[in-house]
Short mmCIF file of C-alpha atoms and ligand atoms in Angstrom, two decimals:
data_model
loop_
_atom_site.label_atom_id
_atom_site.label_comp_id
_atom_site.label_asym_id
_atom_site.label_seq_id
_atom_site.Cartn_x
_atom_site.Cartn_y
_atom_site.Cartn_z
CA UNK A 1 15.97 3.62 16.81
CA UNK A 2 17.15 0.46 18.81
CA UNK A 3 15.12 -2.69 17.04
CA UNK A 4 13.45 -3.88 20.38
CA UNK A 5 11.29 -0.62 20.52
CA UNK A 6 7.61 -0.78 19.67
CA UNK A 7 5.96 -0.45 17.17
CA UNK A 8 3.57 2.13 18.42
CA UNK A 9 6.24 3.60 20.09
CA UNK A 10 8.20 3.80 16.49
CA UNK A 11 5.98 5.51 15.20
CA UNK A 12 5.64 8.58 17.32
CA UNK A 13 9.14 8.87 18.12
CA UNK A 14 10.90 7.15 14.81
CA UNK A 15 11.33 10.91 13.37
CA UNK A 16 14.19 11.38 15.73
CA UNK A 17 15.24 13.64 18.12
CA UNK A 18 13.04 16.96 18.72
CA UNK A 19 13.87 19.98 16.48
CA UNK A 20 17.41 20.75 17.42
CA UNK A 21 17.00 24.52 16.33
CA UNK A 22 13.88 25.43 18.54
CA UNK A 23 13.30 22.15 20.68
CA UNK A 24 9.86 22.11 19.09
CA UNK A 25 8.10 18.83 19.97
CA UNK A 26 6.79 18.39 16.45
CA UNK A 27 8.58 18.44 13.57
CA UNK A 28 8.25 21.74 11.93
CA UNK A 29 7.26 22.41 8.58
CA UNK A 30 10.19 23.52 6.51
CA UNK A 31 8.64 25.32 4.10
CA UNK A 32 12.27 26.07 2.26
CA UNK A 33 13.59 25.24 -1.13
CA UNK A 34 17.20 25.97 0.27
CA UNK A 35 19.33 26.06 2.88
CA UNK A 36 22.27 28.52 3.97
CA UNK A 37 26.05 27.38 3.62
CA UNK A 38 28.30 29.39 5.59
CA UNK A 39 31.06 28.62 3.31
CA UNK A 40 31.03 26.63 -0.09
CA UNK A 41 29.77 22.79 0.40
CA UNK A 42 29.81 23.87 4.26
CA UNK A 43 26.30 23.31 5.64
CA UNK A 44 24.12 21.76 8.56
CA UNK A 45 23.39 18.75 5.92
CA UNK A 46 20.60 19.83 3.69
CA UNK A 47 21.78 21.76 0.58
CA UNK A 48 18.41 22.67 -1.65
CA UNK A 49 15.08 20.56 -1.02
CA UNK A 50 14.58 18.74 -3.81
CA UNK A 51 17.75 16.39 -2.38
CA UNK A 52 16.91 16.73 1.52
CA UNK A 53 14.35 18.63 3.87
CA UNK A 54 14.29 17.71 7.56
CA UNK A 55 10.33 16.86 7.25
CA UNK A 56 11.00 14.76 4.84
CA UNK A 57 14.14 13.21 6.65
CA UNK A 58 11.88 12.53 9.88
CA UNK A 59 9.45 11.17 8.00
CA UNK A 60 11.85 8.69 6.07
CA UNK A 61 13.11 7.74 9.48
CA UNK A 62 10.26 6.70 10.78
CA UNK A 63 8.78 4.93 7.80
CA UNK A 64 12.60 2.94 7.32
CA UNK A 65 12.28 2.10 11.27
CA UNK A 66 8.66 0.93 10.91
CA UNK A 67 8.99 -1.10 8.07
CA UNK A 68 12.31 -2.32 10.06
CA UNK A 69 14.31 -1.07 7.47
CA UNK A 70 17.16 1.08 7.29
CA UNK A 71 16.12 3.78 4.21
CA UNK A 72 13.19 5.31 4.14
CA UNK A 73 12.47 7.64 1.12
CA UNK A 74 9.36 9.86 0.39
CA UNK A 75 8.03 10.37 -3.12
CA UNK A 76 5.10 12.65 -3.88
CA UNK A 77 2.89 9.79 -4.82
CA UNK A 78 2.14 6.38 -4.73
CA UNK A 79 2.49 5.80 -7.81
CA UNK A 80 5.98 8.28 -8.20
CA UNK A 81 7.79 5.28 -5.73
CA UNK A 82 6.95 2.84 -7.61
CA UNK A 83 7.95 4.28 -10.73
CA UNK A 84 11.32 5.00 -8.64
CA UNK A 85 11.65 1.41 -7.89
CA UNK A 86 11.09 0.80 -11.61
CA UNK A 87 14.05 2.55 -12.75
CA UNK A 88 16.30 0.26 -11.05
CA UNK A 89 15.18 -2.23 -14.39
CA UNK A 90 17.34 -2.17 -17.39
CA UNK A 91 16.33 -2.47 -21.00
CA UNK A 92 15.86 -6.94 -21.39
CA UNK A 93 14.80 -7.12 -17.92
CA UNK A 94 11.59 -9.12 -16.84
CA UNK A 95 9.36 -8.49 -14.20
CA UNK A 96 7.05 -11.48 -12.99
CA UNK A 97 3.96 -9.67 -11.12
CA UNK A 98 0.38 -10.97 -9.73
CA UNK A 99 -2.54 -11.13 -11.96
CA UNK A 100 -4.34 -9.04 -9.44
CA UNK A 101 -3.06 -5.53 -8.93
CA UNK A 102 -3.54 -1.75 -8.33
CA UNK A 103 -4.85 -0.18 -11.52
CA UNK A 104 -1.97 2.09 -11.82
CA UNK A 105 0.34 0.23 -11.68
CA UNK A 106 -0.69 -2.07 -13.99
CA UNK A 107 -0.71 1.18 -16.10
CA UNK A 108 2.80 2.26 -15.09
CA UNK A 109 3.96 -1.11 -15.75
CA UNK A 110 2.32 -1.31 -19.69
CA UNK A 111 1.93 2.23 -20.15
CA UNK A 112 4.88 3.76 -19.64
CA UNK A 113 7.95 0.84 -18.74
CA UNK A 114 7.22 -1.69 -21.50
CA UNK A 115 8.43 0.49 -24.39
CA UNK A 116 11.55 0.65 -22.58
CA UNK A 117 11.70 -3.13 -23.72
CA UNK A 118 10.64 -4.08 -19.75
CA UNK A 119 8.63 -7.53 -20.26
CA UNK A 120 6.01 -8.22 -17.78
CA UNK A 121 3.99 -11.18 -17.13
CA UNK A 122 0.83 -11.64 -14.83
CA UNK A 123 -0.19 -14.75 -12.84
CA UNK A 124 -2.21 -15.98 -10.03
CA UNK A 125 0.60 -15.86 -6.56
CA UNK A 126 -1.90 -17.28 -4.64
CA UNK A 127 0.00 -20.73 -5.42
CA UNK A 128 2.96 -19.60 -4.93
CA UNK A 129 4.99 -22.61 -5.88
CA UNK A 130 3.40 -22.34 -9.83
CA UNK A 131 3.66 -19.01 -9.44
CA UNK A 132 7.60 -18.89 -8.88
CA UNK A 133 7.19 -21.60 -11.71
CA UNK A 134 7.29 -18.23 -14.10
CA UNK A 135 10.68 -16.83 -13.20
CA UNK A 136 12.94 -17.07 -15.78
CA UNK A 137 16.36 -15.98 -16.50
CA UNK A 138 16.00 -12.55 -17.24
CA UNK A 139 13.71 -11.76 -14.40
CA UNK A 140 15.04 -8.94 -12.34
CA UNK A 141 11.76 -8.61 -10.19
CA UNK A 142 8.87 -9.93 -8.40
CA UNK A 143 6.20 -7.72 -8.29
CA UNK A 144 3.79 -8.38 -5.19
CA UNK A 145 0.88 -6.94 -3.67
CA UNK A 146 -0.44 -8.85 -0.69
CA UNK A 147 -3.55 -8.36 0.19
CA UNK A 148 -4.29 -7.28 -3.29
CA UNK A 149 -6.25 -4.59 -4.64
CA UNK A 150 -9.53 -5.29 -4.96
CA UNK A 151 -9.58 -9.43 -4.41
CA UNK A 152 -7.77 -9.21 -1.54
CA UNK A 153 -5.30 -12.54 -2.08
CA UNK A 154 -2.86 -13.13 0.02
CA UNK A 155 1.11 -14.37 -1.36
CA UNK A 156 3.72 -15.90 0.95
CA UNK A 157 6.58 -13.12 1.18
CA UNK A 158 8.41 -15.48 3.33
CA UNK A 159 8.31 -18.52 1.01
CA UNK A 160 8.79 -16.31 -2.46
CA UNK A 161 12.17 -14.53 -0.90
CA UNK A 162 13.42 -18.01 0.43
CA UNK A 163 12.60 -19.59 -3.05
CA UNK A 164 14.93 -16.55 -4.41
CA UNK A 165 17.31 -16.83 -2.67
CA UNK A 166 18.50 -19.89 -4.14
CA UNK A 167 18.41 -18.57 -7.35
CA UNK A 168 22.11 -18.31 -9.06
CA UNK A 169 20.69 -14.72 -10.58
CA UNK A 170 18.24 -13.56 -7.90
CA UNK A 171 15.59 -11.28 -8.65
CA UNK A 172 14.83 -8.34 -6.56
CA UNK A 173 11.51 -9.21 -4.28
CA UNK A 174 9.48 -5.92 -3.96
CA UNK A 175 6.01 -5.61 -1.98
CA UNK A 176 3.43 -2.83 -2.46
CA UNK A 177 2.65 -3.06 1.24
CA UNK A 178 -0.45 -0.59 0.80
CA UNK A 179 -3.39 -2.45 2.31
CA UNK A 180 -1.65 -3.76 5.28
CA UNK A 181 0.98 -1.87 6.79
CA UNK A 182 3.83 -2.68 8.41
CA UNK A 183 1.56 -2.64 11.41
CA UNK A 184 -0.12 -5.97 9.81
CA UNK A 185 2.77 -7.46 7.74
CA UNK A 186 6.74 -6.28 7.53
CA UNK A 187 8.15 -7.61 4.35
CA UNK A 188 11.47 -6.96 4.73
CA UNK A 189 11.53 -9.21 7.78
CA UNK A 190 9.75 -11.81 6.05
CA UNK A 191 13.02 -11.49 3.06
CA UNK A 192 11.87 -8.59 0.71
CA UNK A 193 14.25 -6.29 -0.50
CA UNK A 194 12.33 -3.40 -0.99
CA UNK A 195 8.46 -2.29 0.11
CA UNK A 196 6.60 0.26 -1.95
CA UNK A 197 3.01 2.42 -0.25
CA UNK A 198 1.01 4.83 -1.08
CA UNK A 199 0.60 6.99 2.03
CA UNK A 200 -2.11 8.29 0.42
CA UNK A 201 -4.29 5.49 2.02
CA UNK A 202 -3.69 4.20 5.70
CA UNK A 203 -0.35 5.94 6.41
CA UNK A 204 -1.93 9.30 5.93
CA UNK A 205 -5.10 8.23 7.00
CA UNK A 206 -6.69 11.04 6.80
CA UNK A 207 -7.65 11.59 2.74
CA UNK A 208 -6.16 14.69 3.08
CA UNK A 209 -2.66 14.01 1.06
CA UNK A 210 -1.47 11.90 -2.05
CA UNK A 211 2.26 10.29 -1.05
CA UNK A 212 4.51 7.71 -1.54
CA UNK A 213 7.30 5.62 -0.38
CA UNK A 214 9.93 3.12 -0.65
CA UNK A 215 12.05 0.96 1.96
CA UNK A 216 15.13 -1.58 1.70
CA UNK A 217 17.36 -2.57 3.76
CA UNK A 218 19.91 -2.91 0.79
CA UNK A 219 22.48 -0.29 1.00
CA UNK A 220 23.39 -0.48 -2.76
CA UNK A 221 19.45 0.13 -3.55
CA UNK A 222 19.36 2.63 -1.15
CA UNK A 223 22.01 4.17 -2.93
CA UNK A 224 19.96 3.91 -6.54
CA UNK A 225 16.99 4.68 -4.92
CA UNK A 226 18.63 8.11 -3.72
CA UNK A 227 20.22 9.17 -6.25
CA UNK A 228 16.97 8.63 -8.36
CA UNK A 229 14.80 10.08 -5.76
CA UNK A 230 17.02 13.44 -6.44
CA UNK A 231 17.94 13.05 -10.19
CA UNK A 232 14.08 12.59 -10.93
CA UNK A 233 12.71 14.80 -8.57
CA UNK A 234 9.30 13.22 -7.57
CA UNK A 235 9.64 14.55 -4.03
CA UNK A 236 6.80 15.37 -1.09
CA UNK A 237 6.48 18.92 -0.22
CA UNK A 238 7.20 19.30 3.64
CA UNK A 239 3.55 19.88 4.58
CA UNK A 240 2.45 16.17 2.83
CA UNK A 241 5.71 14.93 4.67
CA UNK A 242 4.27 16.45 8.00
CA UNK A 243 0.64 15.33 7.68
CA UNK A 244 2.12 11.76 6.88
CA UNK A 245 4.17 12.04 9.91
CA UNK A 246 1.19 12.73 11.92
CA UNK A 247 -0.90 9.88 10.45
CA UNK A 248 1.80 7.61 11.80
CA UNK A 249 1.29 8.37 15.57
CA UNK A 250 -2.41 7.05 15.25
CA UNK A 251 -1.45 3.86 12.78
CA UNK A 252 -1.71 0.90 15.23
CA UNK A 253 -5.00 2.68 16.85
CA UNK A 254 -6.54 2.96 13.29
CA UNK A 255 -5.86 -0.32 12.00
CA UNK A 256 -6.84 -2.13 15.00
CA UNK A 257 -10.35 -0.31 14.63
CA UNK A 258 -10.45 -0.58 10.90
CA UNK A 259 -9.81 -4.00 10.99
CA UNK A 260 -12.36 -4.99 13.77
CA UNK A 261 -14.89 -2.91 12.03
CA UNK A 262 -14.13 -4.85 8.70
CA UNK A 263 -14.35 -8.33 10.41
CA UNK A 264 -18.43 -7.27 11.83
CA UNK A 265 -19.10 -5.43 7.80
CA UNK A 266 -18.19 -8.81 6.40
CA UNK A 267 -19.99 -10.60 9.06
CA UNK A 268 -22.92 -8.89 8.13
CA UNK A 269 -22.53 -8.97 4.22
CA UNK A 270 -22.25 -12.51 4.15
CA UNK A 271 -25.66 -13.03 5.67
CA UNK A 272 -27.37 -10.86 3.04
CA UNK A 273 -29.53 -12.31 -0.07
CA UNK A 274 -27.87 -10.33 -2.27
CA UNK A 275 -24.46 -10.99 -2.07
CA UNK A 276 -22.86 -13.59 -4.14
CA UNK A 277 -19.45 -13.91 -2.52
CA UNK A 278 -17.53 -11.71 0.25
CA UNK A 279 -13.80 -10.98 0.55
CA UNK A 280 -12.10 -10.50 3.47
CA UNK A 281 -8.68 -12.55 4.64
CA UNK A 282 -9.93 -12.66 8.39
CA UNK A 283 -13.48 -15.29 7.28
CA UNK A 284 -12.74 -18.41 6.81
CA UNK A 285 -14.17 -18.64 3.72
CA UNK A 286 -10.99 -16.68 2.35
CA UNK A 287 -8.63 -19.35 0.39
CA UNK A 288 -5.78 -17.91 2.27
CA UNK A 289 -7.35 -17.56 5.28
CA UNK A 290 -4.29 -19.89 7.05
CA UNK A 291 -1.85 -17.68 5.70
CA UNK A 292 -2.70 -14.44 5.98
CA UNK A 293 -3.75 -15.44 10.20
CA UNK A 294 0.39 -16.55 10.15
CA UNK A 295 0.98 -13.80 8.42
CA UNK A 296 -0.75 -10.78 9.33
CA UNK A 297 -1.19 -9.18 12.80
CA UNK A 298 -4.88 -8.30 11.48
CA UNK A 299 -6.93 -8.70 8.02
CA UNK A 300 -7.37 -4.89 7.80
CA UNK A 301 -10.03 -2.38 6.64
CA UNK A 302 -11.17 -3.63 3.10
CA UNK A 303 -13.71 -5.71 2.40
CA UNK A 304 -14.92 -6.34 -1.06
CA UNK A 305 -17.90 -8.13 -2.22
CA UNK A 306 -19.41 -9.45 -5.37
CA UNK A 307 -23.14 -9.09 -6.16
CA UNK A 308 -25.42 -11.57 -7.61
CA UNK A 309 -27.24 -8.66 -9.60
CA UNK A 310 -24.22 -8.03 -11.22
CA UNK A 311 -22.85 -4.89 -12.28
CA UNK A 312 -26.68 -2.87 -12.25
CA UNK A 313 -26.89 -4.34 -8.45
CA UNK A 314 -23.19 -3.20 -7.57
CA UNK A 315 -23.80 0.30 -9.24
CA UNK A 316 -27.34 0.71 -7.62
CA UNK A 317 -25.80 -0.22 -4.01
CA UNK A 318 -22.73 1.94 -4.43
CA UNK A 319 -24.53 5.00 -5.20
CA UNK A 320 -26.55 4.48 -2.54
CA UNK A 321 -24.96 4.23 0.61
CA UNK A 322 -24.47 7.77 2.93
CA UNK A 323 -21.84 6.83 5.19
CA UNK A 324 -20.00 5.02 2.57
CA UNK A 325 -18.77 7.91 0.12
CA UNK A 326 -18.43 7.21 -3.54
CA UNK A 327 -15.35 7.94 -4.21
CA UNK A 328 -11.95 6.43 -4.94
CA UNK A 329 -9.33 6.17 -2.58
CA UNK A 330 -9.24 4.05 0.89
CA UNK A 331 -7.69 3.54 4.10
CA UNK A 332 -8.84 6.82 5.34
CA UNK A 333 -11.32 7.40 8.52
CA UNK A 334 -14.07 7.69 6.64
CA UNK A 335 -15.97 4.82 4.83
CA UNK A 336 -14.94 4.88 0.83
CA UNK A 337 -16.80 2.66 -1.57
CA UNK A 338 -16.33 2.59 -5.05
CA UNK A 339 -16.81 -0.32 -7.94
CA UNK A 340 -12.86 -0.63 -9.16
CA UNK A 341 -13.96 -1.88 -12.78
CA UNK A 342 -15.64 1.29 -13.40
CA UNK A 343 -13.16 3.63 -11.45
CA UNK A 344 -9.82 2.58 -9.94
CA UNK A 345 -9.05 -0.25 -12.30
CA UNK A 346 -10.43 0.89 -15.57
CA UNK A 347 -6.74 0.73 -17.08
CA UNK A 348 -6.96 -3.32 -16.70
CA UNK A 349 -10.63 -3.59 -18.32
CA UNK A 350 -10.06 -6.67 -21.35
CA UNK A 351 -6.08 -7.47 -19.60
CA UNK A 352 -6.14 -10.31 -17.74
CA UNK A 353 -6.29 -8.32 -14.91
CA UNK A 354 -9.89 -7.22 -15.41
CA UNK A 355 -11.89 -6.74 -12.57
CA UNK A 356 -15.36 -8.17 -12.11
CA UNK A 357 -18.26 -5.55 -12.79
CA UNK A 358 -20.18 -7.06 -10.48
CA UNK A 359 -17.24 -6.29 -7.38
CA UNK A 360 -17.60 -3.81 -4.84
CA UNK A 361 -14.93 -2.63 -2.76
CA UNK A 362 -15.58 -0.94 0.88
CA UNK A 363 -12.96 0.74 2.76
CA UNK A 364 -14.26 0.74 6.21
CA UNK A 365 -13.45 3.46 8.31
CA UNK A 366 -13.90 4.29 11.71
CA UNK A 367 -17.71 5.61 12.57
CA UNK A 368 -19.32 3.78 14.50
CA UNK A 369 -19.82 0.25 13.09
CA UNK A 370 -23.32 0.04 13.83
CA UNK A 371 -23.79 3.35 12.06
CA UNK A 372 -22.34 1.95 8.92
CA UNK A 373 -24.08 -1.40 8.81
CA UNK A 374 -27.38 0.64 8.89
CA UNK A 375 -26.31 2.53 6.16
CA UNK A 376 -25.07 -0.85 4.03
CA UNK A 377 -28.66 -2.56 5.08
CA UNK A 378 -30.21 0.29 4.07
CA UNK A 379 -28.63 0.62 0.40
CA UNK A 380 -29.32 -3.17 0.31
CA UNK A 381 -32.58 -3.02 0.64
CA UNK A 382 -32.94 -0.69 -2.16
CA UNK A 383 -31.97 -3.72 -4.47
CA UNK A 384 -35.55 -4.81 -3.44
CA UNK A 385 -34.77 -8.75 -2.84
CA UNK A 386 -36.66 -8.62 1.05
CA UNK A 387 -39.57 -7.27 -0.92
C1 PLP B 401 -3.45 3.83 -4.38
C2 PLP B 401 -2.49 2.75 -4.59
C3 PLP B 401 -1.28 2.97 -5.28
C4 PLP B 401 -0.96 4.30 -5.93
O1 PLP B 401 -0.73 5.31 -5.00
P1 PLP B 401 -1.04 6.87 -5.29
O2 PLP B 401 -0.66 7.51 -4.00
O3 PLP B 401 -2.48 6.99 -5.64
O4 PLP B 401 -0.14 7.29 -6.42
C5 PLP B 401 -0.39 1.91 -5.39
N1 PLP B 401 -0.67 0.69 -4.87
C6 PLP B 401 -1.81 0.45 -4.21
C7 PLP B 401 -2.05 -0.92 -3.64
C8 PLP B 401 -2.76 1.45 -4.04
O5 PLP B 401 -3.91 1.18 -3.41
#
C-alpha cells in the first residue's frame, strides 16, 4: 500500500486486493496443505502451505504495511518468531537484552539458545546511554521490549538505533513490539531492523488464538527470515491467520479504548491505601513518562501495581476480582489479571530478572470502565485496610 495511507485504513485494507478467485470481500480461509500446478514448478504462486497460503500472505501484508515495513511473516506463536529471529545468531555471538522481559523469552534465550554458545547479558535500558555502555564486540543483537512486561519501562528505539549505527560492526536492533503496537509505537521508523509480537495479545484481541510475527525492512533478513520461516516450519494455520486478520480492522478502536480505560484504572489505584506503587507510562509518576508521551501515540492497556501487603495482599486481590479473570495472557477485550512471579514469569524467579511477588499486572479491557473499577474496589476492600 502507498505509505501516506492510514493507519486505520491499513489495517482493513493492508491484506490486498479482494479474493481474485471469487471476489469475496474477506479473505477466505484456505484450509489447504497444497496447491495445484498445471505443469511442473507452474503454479498461481503458492506451492504446499507450509512455504505460502494466501491467509497467511494477507495477513503478512498487512502486518509488514502496519509496522511500515516491507516483510511481514506469520509464525504460530509468539514465542516461534522470536525463536525465528534467534536463528539469525551464530555460535560466539552476543546478545545485549533488558533486565526486564517476557518470561519466555527469557526462557528461550537461557533455555534453549545459550547451549548453542549464544551469550546473553541483562541490564536496566531505561538509561539508555549505560545501557549501550554493554555492547561489545561480539554483540550481534539488542534485545528490546518497550513497554516491558510486567514494569512497563520504556527504552529510546530512536536513540539505541542511532547509537548503532555508528558502530564499525553494528548489531541488529530488534523490538518485541507486544504491548504497544504499531498503533502506539513503529520501531522500524524509529531505526529498528526487525519487530517481533505475539498476536496472541492485542493483534488478535480477542483471546481466541496464540500467533506470532516478525517485520524488517531489511531485504537480506527478510530473506533469512523466509527461508527459516519454511525450513523450520513454525507456521499459523489459515484460520489463526484469518482471526488475526480480523483483529486488525478493530486495532486503533481497541487501543484507543484500552488505553483510556487504563489511564482512569491507574487513576483510581493510585488513590487506594493499599497500593504501594502503580505503573503505567501515561502518570507522571512513570520515570519515563517524557519519553514514552514523545514516543507513543498512547500508554496502552496494562497497568501493573505493587502492593504494600506483599505477595499474600497481591494473591488475595487477584483471586478476587470478577471482571478481572485470573488468567494469563493480555491485550484481549476482556480484563486479565494475573501475578507474573507466580505465573507468566516463573522461568526468571532467582535471575536477575525476577519479578516482585508483591506485583500485579491488569490487562484492562474494554467493559465498561466503571464496571471494572467496582469490581477492583471491591476486591480491595477485601484486603480489609478501610475497616
Ligand atoms: C506473550 C508474549 C510473548 C510470547 O508470545 P506467545 O504468543 O505466547 O508465544 C512474547 N513477548 C511478549 C512481550 C509477550 O507478552
Amino acid at each position: 500500500m502507498k505509505k501516506n495511507i492510514r493507519f486505520e485504513t491499513i489495517a482493513i485494507h493492508g491484506g490486498g486486493p479482494m479474493d481474485p478467485a471469487t471476489g469475496a470481500v474477506v479473505t477466505p480461509i484456505y484450509q489447504t496443505s497444497t496447491f495445484k500446478q498445471s505443469k511442473i514448478g507452474e503454479h498461481k504462486g503458492f506451492e504446499y502451505a507450509r512455504t505460502h497460503n494466501p491467509t497467511r500472505q494477507a495477513l503478512e501484508r498487512t502486518l509488514a504495511a502496519l509496522e511500515m515495513g516491507n516483510h511481514g511473516f506469520a509464525f504460530s506463536s509468539g514465542m516461534a518468531a522470536i525463536d525465528s529471529v534467534l536463528r539469525l545468531l551464530k555460535p560466539g555471538d552476543h546478545v545485549l537484552a533488558m533486565n526486564d522481559l517476557y518470561g519466555g523469552t527469557y526462557r528461550l534465550f537461557e533455555g534453549i539458545y545459550s547451549a548453542y554458545d549464544i551469550e546473553f547479558s541483562y541490564y536496566p535500558a531505561s538509561n539508555n546511554q549505560e545501557f549501550l555502555k554493554e555492547v561489545k564486540p561480539n554483540t550481534a543483537m539488542i534485545w528490546l521490549e518497550t513497554p516491558t512486561n510486567p514494569y512497563l519501562n520504556i527504552s529510546d528505539i530512536a536513540m539505541v538505533a542511532s547509537y548503532v549505527s555508528s558502530l564499525k560492526q553494528r548489531p541488529l536492533v530488534c523490538v518485541d513490539n507486544t504491548f504497544a503496537t504499531p498503533y502506539l509505537q513503529r520501531p522500524l521508523a524509529l531505526g529498528a531492523d526487525i519487530v517481533v509480537h505475539s498476536t496472541t495479545k492485542y493483534l488478535g484481541g480477542h483471546s481466541d488464538l496464540v500467533g506470532g510475527a516478525a517485520i524488517t525492512n531489511n531485504s537480506k533478513i527478510a530473506e533469512k527470515l523466509a527461508f527459516v520461516q519454511n525450513a523450520v516450519g513454525a507456521v499459523p494455520g489459515p484460520m489463526d491467520c484469518f482471526l488475526v486478520q480480523r483483529g486488525l480492522k478493530t486495532l486503533a478502536l481497541r487501543m484507543d479504548q484500552h488505553a483510556q480505560n487504563a489511564k482512569k484504572v491507574a487513576l483510581y489505584l493510585a488513590d487506594r491505601p493499599e497500593i504501594s506503587k502503580v505503573i503505567y507510562p501515561d502518570l507522571e509518576t512513570h520515570p519515563q513518562y517524557e519519553l514514552a508521551q514523545r514516543q507513543m501515540r498512547n500508554a496502552g492497556g496494562i497497568v501493573s501495581v505493587i502492593f504494600k501487603g506483599g505477595g499474600a495482599a497481591g494473591k488475595l486481590f487477584a483471586e478476587s476480582t470478577r471482571y478481572f479473570t485470573l488468567a494469563e495472557s493480555l491485550g484481549a477485550v476482556e480484563s486479565l489479571i494475573e501475578i507474573p512471579a507466580a505465573m507468566t514469569h516463573m522461568s526468571t524467579a532467582d535471575s536477575p530478572l525476577a519479578v516482585d511477588s508483591a506485583l500485579v499486572r491488569l490487562s484492562v479491557g474494554l467493559e465498561h470502565v466503571n464496571d471494572l473499577i467496582d469490581d477492583l474496589a471491591q476486591a480491595l476492600d477485601k484486603l480489609g485496610y478501610s475497616s
